[in-house]
XYZ file of C-alpha atoms in Angstrom:
603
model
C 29.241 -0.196 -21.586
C 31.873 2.303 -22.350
C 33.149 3.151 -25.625
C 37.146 3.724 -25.650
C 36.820 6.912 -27.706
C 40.189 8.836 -27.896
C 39.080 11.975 -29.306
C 35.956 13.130 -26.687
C 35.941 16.655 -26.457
C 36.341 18.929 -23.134
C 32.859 19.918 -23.522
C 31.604 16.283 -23.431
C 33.102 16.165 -19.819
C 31.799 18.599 -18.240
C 28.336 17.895 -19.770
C 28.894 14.642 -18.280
C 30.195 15.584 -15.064
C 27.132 18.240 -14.795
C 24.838 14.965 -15.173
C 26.551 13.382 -12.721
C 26.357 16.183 -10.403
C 22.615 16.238 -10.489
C 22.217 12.812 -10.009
C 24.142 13.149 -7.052
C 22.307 15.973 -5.380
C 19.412 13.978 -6.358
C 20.184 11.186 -4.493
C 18.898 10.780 -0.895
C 20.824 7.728 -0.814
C 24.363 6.800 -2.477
C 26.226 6.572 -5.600
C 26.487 3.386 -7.393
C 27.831 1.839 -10.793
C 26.920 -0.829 -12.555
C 28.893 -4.003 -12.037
C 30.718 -6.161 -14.985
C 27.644 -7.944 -16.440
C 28.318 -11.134 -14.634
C 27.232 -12.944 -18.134
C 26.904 -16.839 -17.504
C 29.795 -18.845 -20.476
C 26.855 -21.076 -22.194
C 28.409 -24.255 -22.475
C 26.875 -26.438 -26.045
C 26.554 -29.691 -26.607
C 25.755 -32.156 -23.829
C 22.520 -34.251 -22.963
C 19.015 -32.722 -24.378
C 17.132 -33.758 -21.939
C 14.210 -31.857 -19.968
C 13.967 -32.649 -16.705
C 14.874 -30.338 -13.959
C 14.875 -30.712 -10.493
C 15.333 -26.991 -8.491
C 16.159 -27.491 -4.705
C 14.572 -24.581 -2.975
C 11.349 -22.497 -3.470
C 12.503 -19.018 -2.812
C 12.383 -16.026 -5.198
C 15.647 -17.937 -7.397
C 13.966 -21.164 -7.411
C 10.639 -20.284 -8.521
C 11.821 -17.498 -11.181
C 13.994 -20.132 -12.831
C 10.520 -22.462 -12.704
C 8.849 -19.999 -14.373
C 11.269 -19.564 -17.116
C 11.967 -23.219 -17.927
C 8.370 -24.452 -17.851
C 7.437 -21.792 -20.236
C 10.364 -23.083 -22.371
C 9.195 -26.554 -22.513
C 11.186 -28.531 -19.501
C 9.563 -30.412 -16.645
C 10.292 -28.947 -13.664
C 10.002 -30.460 -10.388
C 10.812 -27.842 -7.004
C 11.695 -29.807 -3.647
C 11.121 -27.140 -0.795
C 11.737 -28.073 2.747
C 9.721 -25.098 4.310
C 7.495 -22.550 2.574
C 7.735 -21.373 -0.786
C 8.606 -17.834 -1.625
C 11.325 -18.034 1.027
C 12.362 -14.377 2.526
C 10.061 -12.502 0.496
C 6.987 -14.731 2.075
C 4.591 -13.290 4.269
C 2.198 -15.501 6.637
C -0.774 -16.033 8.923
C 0.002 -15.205 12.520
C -1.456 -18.516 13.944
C -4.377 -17.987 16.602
C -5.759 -14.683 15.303
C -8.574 -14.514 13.009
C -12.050 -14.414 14.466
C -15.414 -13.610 13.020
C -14.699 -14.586 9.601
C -11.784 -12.211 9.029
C -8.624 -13.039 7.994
C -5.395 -13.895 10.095
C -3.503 -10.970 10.904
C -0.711 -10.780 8.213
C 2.977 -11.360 9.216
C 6.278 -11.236 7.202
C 9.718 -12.034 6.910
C 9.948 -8.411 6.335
C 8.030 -5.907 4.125
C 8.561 -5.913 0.572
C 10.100 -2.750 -1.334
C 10.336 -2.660 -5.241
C 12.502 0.299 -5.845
C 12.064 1.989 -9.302
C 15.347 0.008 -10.511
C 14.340 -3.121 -9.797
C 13.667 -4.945 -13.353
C 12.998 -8.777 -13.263
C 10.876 -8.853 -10.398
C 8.598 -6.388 -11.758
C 9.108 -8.000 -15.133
C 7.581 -11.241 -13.461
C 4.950 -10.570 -11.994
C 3.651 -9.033 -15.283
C 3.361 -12.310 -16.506
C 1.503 -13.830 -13.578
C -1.672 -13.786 -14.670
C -4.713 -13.516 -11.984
C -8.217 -15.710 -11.448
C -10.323 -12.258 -11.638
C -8.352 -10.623 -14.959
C -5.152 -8.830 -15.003
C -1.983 -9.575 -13.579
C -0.203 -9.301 -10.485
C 2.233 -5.768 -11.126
C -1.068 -3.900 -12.771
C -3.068 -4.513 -9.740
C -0.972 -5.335 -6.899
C 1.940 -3.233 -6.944
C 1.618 0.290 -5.941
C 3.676 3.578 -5.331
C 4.878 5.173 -2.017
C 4.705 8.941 -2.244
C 6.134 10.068 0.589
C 8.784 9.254 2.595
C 9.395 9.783 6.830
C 13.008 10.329 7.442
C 13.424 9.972 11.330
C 16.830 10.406 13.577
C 17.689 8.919 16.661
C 19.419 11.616 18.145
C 18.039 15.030 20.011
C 17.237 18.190 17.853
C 16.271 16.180 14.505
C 12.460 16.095 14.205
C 10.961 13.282 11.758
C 10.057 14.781 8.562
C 7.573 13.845 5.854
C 8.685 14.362 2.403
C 7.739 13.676 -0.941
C 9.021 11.100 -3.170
C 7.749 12.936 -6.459
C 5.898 15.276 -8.082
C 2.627 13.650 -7.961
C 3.371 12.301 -4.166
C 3.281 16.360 -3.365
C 0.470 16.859 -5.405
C -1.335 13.727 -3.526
C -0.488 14.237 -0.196
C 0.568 18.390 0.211
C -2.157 18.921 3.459
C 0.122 16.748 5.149
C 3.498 17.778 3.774
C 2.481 21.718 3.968
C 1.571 20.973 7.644
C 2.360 23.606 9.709
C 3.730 21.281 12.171
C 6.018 19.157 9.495
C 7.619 22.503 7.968
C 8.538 23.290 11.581
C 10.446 20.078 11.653
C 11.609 19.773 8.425
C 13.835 23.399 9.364
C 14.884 22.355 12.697
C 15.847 18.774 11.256
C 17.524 20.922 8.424
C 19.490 23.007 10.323
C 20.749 20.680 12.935
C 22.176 18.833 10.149
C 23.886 21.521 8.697
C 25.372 21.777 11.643
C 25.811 18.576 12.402
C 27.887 18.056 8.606
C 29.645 21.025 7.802
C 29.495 22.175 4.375
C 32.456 21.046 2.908
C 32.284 17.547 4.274
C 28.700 17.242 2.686
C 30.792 18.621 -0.788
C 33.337 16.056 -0.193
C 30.696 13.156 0.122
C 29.164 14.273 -3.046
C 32.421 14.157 -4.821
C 33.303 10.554 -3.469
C 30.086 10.004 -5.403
C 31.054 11.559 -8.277
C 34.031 9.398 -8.307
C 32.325 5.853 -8.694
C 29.557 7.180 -10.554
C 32.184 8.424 -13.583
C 34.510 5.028 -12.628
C 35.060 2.131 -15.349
C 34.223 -0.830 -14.902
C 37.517 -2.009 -14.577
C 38.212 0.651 -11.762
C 35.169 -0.570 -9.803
C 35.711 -3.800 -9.760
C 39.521 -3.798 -9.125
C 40.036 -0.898 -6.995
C 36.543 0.017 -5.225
C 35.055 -4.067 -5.028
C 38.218 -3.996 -2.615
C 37.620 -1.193 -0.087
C 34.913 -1.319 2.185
C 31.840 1.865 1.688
C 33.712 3.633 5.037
C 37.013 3.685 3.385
C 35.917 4.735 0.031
C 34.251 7.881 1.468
C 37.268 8.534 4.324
C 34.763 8.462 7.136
C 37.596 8.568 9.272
C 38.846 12.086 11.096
C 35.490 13.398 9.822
C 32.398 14.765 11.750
C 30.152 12.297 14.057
C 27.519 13.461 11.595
C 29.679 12.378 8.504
C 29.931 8.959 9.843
C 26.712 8.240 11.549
C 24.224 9.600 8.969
C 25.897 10.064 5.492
C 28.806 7.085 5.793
C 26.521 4.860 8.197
C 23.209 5.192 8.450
C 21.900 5.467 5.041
C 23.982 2.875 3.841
C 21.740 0.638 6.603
C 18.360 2.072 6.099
C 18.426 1.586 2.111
C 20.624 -1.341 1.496
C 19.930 -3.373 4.504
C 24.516 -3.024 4.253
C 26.898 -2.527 7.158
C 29.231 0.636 5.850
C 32.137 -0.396 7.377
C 32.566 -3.787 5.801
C 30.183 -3.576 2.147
C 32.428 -3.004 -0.675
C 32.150 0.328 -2.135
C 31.391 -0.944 -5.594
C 28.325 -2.746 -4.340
C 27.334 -0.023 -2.035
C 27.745 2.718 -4.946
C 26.048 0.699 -7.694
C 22.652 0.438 -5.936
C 22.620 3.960 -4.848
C 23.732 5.084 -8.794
C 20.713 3.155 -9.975
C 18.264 4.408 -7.456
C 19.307 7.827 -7.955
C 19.256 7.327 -11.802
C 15.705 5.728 -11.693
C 14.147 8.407 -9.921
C 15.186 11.174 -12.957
C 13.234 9.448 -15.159
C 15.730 9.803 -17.910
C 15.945 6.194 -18.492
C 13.233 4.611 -20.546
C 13.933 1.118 -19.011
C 13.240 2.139 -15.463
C 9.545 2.527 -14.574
C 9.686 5.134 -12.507
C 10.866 9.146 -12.308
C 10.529 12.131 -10.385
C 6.818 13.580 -11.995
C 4.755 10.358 -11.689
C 6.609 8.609 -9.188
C 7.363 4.434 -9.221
C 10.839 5.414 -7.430
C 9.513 3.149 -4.061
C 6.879 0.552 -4.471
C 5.316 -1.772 -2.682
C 2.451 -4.128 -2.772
C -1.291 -3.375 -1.795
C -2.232 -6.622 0.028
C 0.498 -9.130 2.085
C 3.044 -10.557 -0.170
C 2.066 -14.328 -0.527
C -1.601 -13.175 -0.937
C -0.499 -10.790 -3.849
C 1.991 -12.162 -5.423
C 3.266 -15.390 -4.216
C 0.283 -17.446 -3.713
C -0.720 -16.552 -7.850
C 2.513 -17.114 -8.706
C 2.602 -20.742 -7.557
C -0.631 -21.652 -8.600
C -0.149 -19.907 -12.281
C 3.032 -22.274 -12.528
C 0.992 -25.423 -11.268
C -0.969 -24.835 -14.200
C 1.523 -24.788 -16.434
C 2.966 -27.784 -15.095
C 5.569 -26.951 -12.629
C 5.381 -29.928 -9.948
C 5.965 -28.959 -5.700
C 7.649 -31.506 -3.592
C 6.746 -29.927 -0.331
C 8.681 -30.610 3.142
C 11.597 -32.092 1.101
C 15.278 -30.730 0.863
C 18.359 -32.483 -0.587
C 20.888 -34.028 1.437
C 23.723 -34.477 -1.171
C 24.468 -34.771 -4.864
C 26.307 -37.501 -6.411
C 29.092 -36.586 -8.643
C 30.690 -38.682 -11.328
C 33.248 -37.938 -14.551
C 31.932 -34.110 -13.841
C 28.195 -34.359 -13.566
C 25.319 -34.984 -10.961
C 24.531 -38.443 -11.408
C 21.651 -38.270 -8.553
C 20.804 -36.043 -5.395
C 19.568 -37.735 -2.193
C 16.969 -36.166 -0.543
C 16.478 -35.461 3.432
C 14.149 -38.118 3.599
C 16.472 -40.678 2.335
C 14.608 -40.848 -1.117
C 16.726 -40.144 -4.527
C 15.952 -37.686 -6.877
C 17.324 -38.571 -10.531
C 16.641 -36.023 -13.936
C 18.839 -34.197 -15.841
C 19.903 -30.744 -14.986
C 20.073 -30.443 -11.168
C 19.446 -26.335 -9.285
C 20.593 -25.907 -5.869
C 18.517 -22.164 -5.487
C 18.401 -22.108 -1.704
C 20.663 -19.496 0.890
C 23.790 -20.100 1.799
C 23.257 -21.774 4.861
C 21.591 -24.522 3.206
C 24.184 -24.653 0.097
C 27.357 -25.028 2.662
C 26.307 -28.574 3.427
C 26.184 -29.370 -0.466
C 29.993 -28.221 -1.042
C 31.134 -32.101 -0.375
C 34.839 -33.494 -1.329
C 33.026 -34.800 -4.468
C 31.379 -31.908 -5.509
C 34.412 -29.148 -4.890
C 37.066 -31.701 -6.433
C 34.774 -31.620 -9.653
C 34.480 -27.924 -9.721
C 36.970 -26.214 -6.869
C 35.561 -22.786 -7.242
C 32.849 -23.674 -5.888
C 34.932 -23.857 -2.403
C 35.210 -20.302 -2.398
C 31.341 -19.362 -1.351
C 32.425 -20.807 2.068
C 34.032 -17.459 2.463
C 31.144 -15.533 1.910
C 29.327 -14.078 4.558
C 25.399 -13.860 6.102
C 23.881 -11.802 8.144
C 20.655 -11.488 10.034
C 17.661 -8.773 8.749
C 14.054 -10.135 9.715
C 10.666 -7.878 10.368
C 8.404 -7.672 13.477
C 4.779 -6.573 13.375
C 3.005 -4.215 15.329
C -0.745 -4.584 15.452
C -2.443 -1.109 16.239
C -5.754 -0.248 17.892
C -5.594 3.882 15.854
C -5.022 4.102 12.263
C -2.126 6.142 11.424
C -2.958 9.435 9.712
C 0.542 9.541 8.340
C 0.764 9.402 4.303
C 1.656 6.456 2.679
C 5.843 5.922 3.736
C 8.405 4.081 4.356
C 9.981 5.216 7.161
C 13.852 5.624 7.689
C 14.570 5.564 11.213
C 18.491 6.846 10.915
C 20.747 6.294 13.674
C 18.843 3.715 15.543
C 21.112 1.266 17.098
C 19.092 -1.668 15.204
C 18.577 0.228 12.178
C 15.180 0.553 11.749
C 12.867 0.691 8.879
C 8.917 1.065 8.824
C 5.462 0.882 7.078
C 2.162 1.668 8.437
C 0.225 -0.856 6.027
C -3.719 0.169 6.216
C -3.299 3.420 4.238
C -1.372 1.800 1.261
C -2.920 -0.701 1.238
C -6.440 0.771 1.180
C -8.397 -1.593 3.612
C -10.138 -1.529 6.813
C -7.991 -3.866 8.972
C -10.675 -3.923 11.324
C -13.097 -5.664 9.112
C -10.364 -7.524 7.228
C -8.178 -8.853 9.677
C -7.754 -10.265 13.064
C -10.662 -9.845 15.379
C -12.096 -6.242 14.857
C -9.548 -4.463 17.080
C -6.595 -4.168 15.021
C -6.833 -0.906 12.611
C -3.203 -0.448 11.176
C 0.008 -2.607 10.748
C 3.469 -1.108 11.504
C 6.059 -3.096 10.247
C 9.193 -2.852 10.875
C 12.426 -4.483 9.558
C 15.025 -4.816 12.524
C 18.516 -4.715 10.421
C 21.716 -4.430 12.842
C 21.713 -7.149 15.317
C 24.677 -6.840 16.746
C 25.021 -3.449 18.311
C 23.248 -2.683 22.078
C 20.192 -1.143 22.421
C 18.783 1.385 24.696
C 16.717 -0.239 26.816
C 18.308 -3.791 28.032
C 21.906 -2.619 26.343
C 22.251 -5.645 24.539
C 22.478 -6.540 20.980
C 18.841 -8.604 19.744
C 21.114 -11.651 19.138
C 21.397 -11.801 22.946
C 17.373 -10.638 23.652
C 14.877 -12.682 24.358
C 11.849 -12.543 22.077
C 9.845 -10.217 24.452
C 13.076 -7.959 24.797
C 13.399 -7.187 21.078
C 9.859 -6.751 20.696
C 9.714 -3.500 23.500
C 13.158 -2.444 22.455
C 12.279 -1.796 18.538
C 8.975 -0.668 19.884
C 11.338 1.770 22.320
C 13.826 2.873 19.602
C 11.241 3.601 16.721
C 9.428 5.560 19.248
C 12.237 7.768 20.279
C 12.834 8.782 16.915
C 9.272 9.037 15.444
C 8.165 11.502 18.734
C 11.081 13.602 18.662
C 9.452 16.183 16.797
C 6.745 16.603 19.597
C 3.979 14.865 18.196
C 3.214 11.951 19.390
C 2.837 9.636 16.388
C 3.454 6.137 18.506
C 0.999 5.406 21.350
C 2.464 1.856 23.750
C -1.071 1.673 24.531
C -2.228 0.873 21.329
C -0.815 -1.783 20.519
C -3.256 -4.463 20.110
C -0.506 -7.848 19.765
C 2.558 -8.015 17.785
C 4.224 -10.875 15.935
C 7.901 -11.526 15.238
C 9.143 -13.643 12.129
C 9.031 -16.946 13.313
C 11.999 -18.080 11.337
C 13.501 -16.564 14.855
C 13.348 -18.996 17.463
C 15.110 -19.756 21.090
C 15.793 -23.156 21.112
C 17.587 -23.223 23.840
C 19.964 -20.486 22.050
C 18.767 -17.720 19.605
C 18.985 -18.762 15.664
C 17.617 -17.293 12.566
C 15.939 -19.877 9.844
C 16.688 -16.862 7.018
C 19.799 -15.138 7.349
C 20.608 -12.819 4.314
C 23.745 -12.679 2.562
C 25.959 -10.058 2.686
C 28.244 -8.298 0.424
C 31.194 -7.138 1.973
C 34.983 -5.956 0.271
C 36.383 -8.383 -1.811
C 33.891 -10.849 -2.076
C 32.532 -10.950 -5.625
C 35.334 -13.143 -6.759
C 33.755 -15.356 -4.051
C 30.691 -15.671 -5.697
C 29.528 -18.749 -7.748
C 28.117 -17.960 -11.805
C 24.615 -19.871 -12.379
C 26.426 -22.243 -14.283
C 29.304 -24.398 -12.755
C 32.279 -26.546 -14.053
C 30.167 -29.309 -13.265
C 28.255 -30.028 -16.430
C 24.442 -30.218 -14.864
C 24.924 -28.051 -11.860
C 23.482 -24.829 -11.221
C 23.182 -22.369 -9.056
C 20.699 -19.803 -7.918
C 20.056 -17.637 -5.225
C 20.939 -13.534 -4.324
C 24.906 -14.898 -3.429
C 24.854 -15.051 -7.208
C 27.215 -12.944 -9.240
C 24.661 -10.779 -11.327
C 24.100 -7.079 -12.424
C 22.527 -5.819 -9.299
C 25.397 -7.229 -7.002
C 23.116 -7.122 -3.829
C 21.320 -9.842 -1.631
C 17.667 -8.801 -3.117
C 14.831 -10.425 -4.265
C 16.000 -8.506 -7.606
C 19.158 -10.469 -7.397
C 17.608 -13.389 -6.712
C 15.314 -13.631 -9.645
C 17.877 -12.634 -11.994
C 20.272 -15.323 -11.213
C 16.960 -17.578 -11.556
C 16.756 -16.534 -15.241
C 20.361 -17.262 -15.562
C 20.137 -20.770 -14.448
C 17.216 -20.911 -16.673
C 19.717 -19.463 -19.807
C 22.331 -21.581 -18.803
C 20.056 -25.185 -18.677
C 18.955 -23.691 -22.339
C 22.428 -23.336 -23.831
C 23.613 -26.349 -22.178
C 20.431 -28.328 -23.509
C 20.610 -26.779 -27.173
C 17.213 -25.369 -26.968
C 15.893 -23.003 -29.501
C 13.805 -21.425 -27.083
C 14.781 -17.449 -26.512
C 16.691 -17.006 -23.460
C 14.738 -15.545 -20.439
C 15.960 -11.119 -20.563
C 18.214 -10.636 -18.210
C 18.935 -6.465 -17.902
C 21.508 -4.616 -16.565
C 21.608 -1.417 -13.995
C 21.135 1.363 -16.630
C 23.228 4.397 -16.548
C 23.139 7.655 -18.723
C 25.248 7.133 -21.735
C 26.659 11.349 -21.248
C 28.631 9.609 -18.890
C 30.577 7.022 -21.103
C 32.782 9.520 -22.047
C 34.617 9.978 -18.783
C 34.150 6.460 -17.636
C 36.311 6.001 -21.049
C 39.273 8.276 -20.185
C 39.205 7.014 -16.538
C 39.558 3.284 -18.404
C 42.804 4.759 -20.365
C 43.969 6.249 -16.967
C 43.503 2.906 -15.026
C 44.969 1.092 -17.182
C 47.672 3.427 -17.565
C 47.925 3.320 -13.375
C 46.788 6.581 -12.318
C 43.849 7.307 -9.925
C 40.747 8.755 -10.837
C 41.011 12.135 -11.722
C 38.588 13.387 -8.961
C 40.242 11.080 -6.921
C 42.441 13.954 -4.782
């Protein structure tokens, strides 16, 4: 990435550092880098057969289907549950009437950030039964954006997201109403952050944005997002809004324990995308593509086409079937025994499920043939699931995501109908429901304010009136009323929560805190026809996402290819793009590294 020029000029530095600075006042979330490119060793030689068997049908599982199938293996995928795993969406049982559709549910709702590269990439090539394919007429851009705080004298604010998302939606921006709040909510922050706190924050993302790689990952992977920025001895504001809360309400990452290379690397490329300066990204400031999201619920739009485009290419589904174990001989699989006692025999073997379901796998047999695989037992999970509110009023607020900062659950939103272009009344449910908000509930831990407990200790009538309470507070705050209790029509929870007799989550989401890359498995392992897939994967994005998670599918799929000798062309696998002004510096900070010193910003 960085070329170790000795002779860069003064002028080159301060061009660079100039870039940087814009991309930093660009930002509205945090800095980032782009992580060592996590390349999977191809090993050669070995069998040449072509039979695959993936263990899980989630976003890793399915992506490295798709690549291998259109390489010429035979792929079989054994999924216990539901394919598409946390990026699924699905029925709410009991509600359709009249010929209409089930109201939709989710795990969660879907966002496609202008970075993201393989997902997008994908569904490209999943062709659809009435022309086109699924990114040309299913995903869609976000305009605007609400930004919301849960604390008194902020007022929620719409604002846009580019140039086009003013141009689209300026009644509602230019609102008398919304420029009211968007100078209260101004002020109070100023107030709030003084000035030269907000200065130092941007020059803590100066730091990691003009870092080496080696820097990153051996001095920032190891100090947590809170430390990196010294949130400590600052303002309240400093730490619950700049340090905290955005770090929650983008990244779905708890600031206090997320290193700061993976907390700075997705903010770098989201703050990079949305210039427009890089030709890879699809997105920039003047047309938009910085947030998108898809018109219709997920499995409809994309997973449902998905599956059946790969059934037609061949890919077989072994549904309600996980494995139990894999045997392990002279350093390969030699079979995998399924739940229901049957065995499972072919020649390259992909365990692409979460980490709660790979734990089990990590037997004596398997960990004495390759003992780095021991060390994902220290990674950690984490709980981030959606709930559904089903609305009697259509909202009249642009299309948004909605960033409810400060919230004790950290809250996220979507009203769906506008987006998505529909009457829900005639599409869904039985002709009373006329807008979906739905929310993504991401802290579980810390109390709320109605029962004062954490949602891990709620029952599932609890959480559902305390996110209802907490998105309220901070959506009326600016004395409109934009959330009515009395119109909700029914709600629905991801059932992957259930209380039985104790609260558990089906789907909890890995999460990267300090230290743990080295932690993390490659797609390939030291066993010879083992693989690995799944967003605890070390790849270029570095965070739990469906992004991350289809990458490290096309790296098993690269890896089964080198290991098979095929003369297919490996599946692309990108990296997070960043300008190239800004090699220069990232070169001298190398020399100083290496040399010991700290970054020269670093003060």
């Amino acid at each position: 990435m960085d070329d170790d020029q000795d002779d860069f000029s003064r002028r080159s530095v301060l061009k660079g550092a100039a870039a940087a600075a814009v991309l930093a006042g660009t930002a509205v979330a945090l800095p980032g880098v782009r992580v060592p490119s996590a390349q999977a060793v191809p090993r050669t030689g070995g069998a040449r057969g072509r039979d695959v068997a993936i263990f899980g049908g989630g976003m890793s599982g399915l992506a490295a289907a798709h690549e291998l199938i259109e390489r010429g293996f035979r792929v079989t995928v054994y999924e216990p549950a539901y394919l598409g795993g946390k990026a699924r969406s699905h029925d709410v049982p009991g509600t359709a009437r009249g010929g209409r559709l089930p109201l939709p549910g989710e795990h969660g709702f879907r966002f496609f950030p202008g970075c993201y590269q393989h997902v997008t990439e994908s569904m490209e090539r999943i062709p659809l039964a009435r022309g086109g394919n699924v990114k040309d007429r299913h995903l869609i851009n976000v305009e605007t954006a609400v930004i919301a705080f849960d604390e008194s004298g902020y007022a929620p604010t719409t604002a846009p997201a580019s140039i086009m998302g003013f141009v689209d939606h300026a009644p509602a921006i230019l609102e008398l109403d919304n420029l009211r709040n968007a100078l209260t909510t101004g002020l109070k922050f100023v107030v709030d952050v003084p000035p030269h706190e907000l200065a130092y924050f941007v020059t803590r993302e100066l730091i990691i944005a003009t870092s080496c790689e080696e820097r990153r990952l051996g001095q920032w992977e190891k100090q947590s997002w809170m430390q990196f920025v010294k949130a400590k001895g600052k303002s309240s504001g400093y730490q619950r809004y700049l340090a905290g809360a955005l770090t929650r309400a983008l990244v779905a990452a708890k600031s206090h324990t997320a290193s700061a290379r993976t907390i700075g690397q997705i903010g770098l490329a989201l703050a990079t995308s949305a210039t427009g300066l890089i030709g890879q990204y699809d997105a920039g400031l003047v047309h938009g593509g910085v947030d998108r999201i898809l018109n219709a619920p997920t499995n409809h739009a994309w997973i449902d086409p998905w599956v059946a485009y790969l059934r037609t290419r061949g890919v077989t589904f072994v549904m309600g079937e996980g494995v139990a174990d894999f045997q392990v001989s002279r350093g390969r699989v030699t079979g995998a025994r399924l739940r229901s006692g049957g065995n499972v025999a072919a020649d390259w073997y992909v365990a692409a499920m979460p980490l709660d379901r790979l734990r089990p796998l990590l037997t004596p047999s398997v960990v004495a043939a390759d003992p780095s695989l021991a060390r994902i037992r220290r990674l950690e999970d984490d709980w981030m699931v959606g709930i559904q509110y089903f609305l009697s009023r259509r909202s009249d607020t642009p299309p948004s995501h909605i960033a409810a900062l400060g919230t004790p659950w950290a809250l996220t939103g979507l009203f769906q109908a506008r987006p998505w272009n529909i009457d829900f009344a005639k599409t869904y449910g039985d002709g009373r429901v006329r807008d979906c908000l739905s929310i993504d509930i991401s802290d579980w831990e810390k109390p709320g304010i109605i029962y004062g407990k954490p949602a891990k200790q709620c029952t599932k009538q609890q959480i559902a009136r305390e996110v209802w309470a907490q998105m309220s507070r901070a959506m009326n705050s600016g004395g409109k009323q934009i959330l009515r209790s009395e119109e909700i029509v029914t709600w629905s929870l991801d059932p992957g929560v259930t209380w039985s007799p104790t609260i558990a989550n089906a789907t909890p989401l890995m999460v990267n805190t300090a230290g743990s890359y080295q932690n993390r498995p490659t797609a390939p392992t030291a066993i010879a026809n083992l693989f690995i897939g799944g967003d605890h994967v070390r790849t270029n994005i570095d965070l739990a996402t469906m992004e991350g998670a289809n990458e490290s599918g096309r790296r098993v799929a690269n890896a089964i290819l080198a290991a098979a000798d095929s003369p297919a062309r490996p599946a692309p696998v990108h990296p997070l793009w960043e300008l190239p002004v800004l090699d220069p510096i990232k070169a001298e900070d190398r020399r100083r590294y290496q040399a010991g010193l700290p970054h020269f910003l670093d003060v």
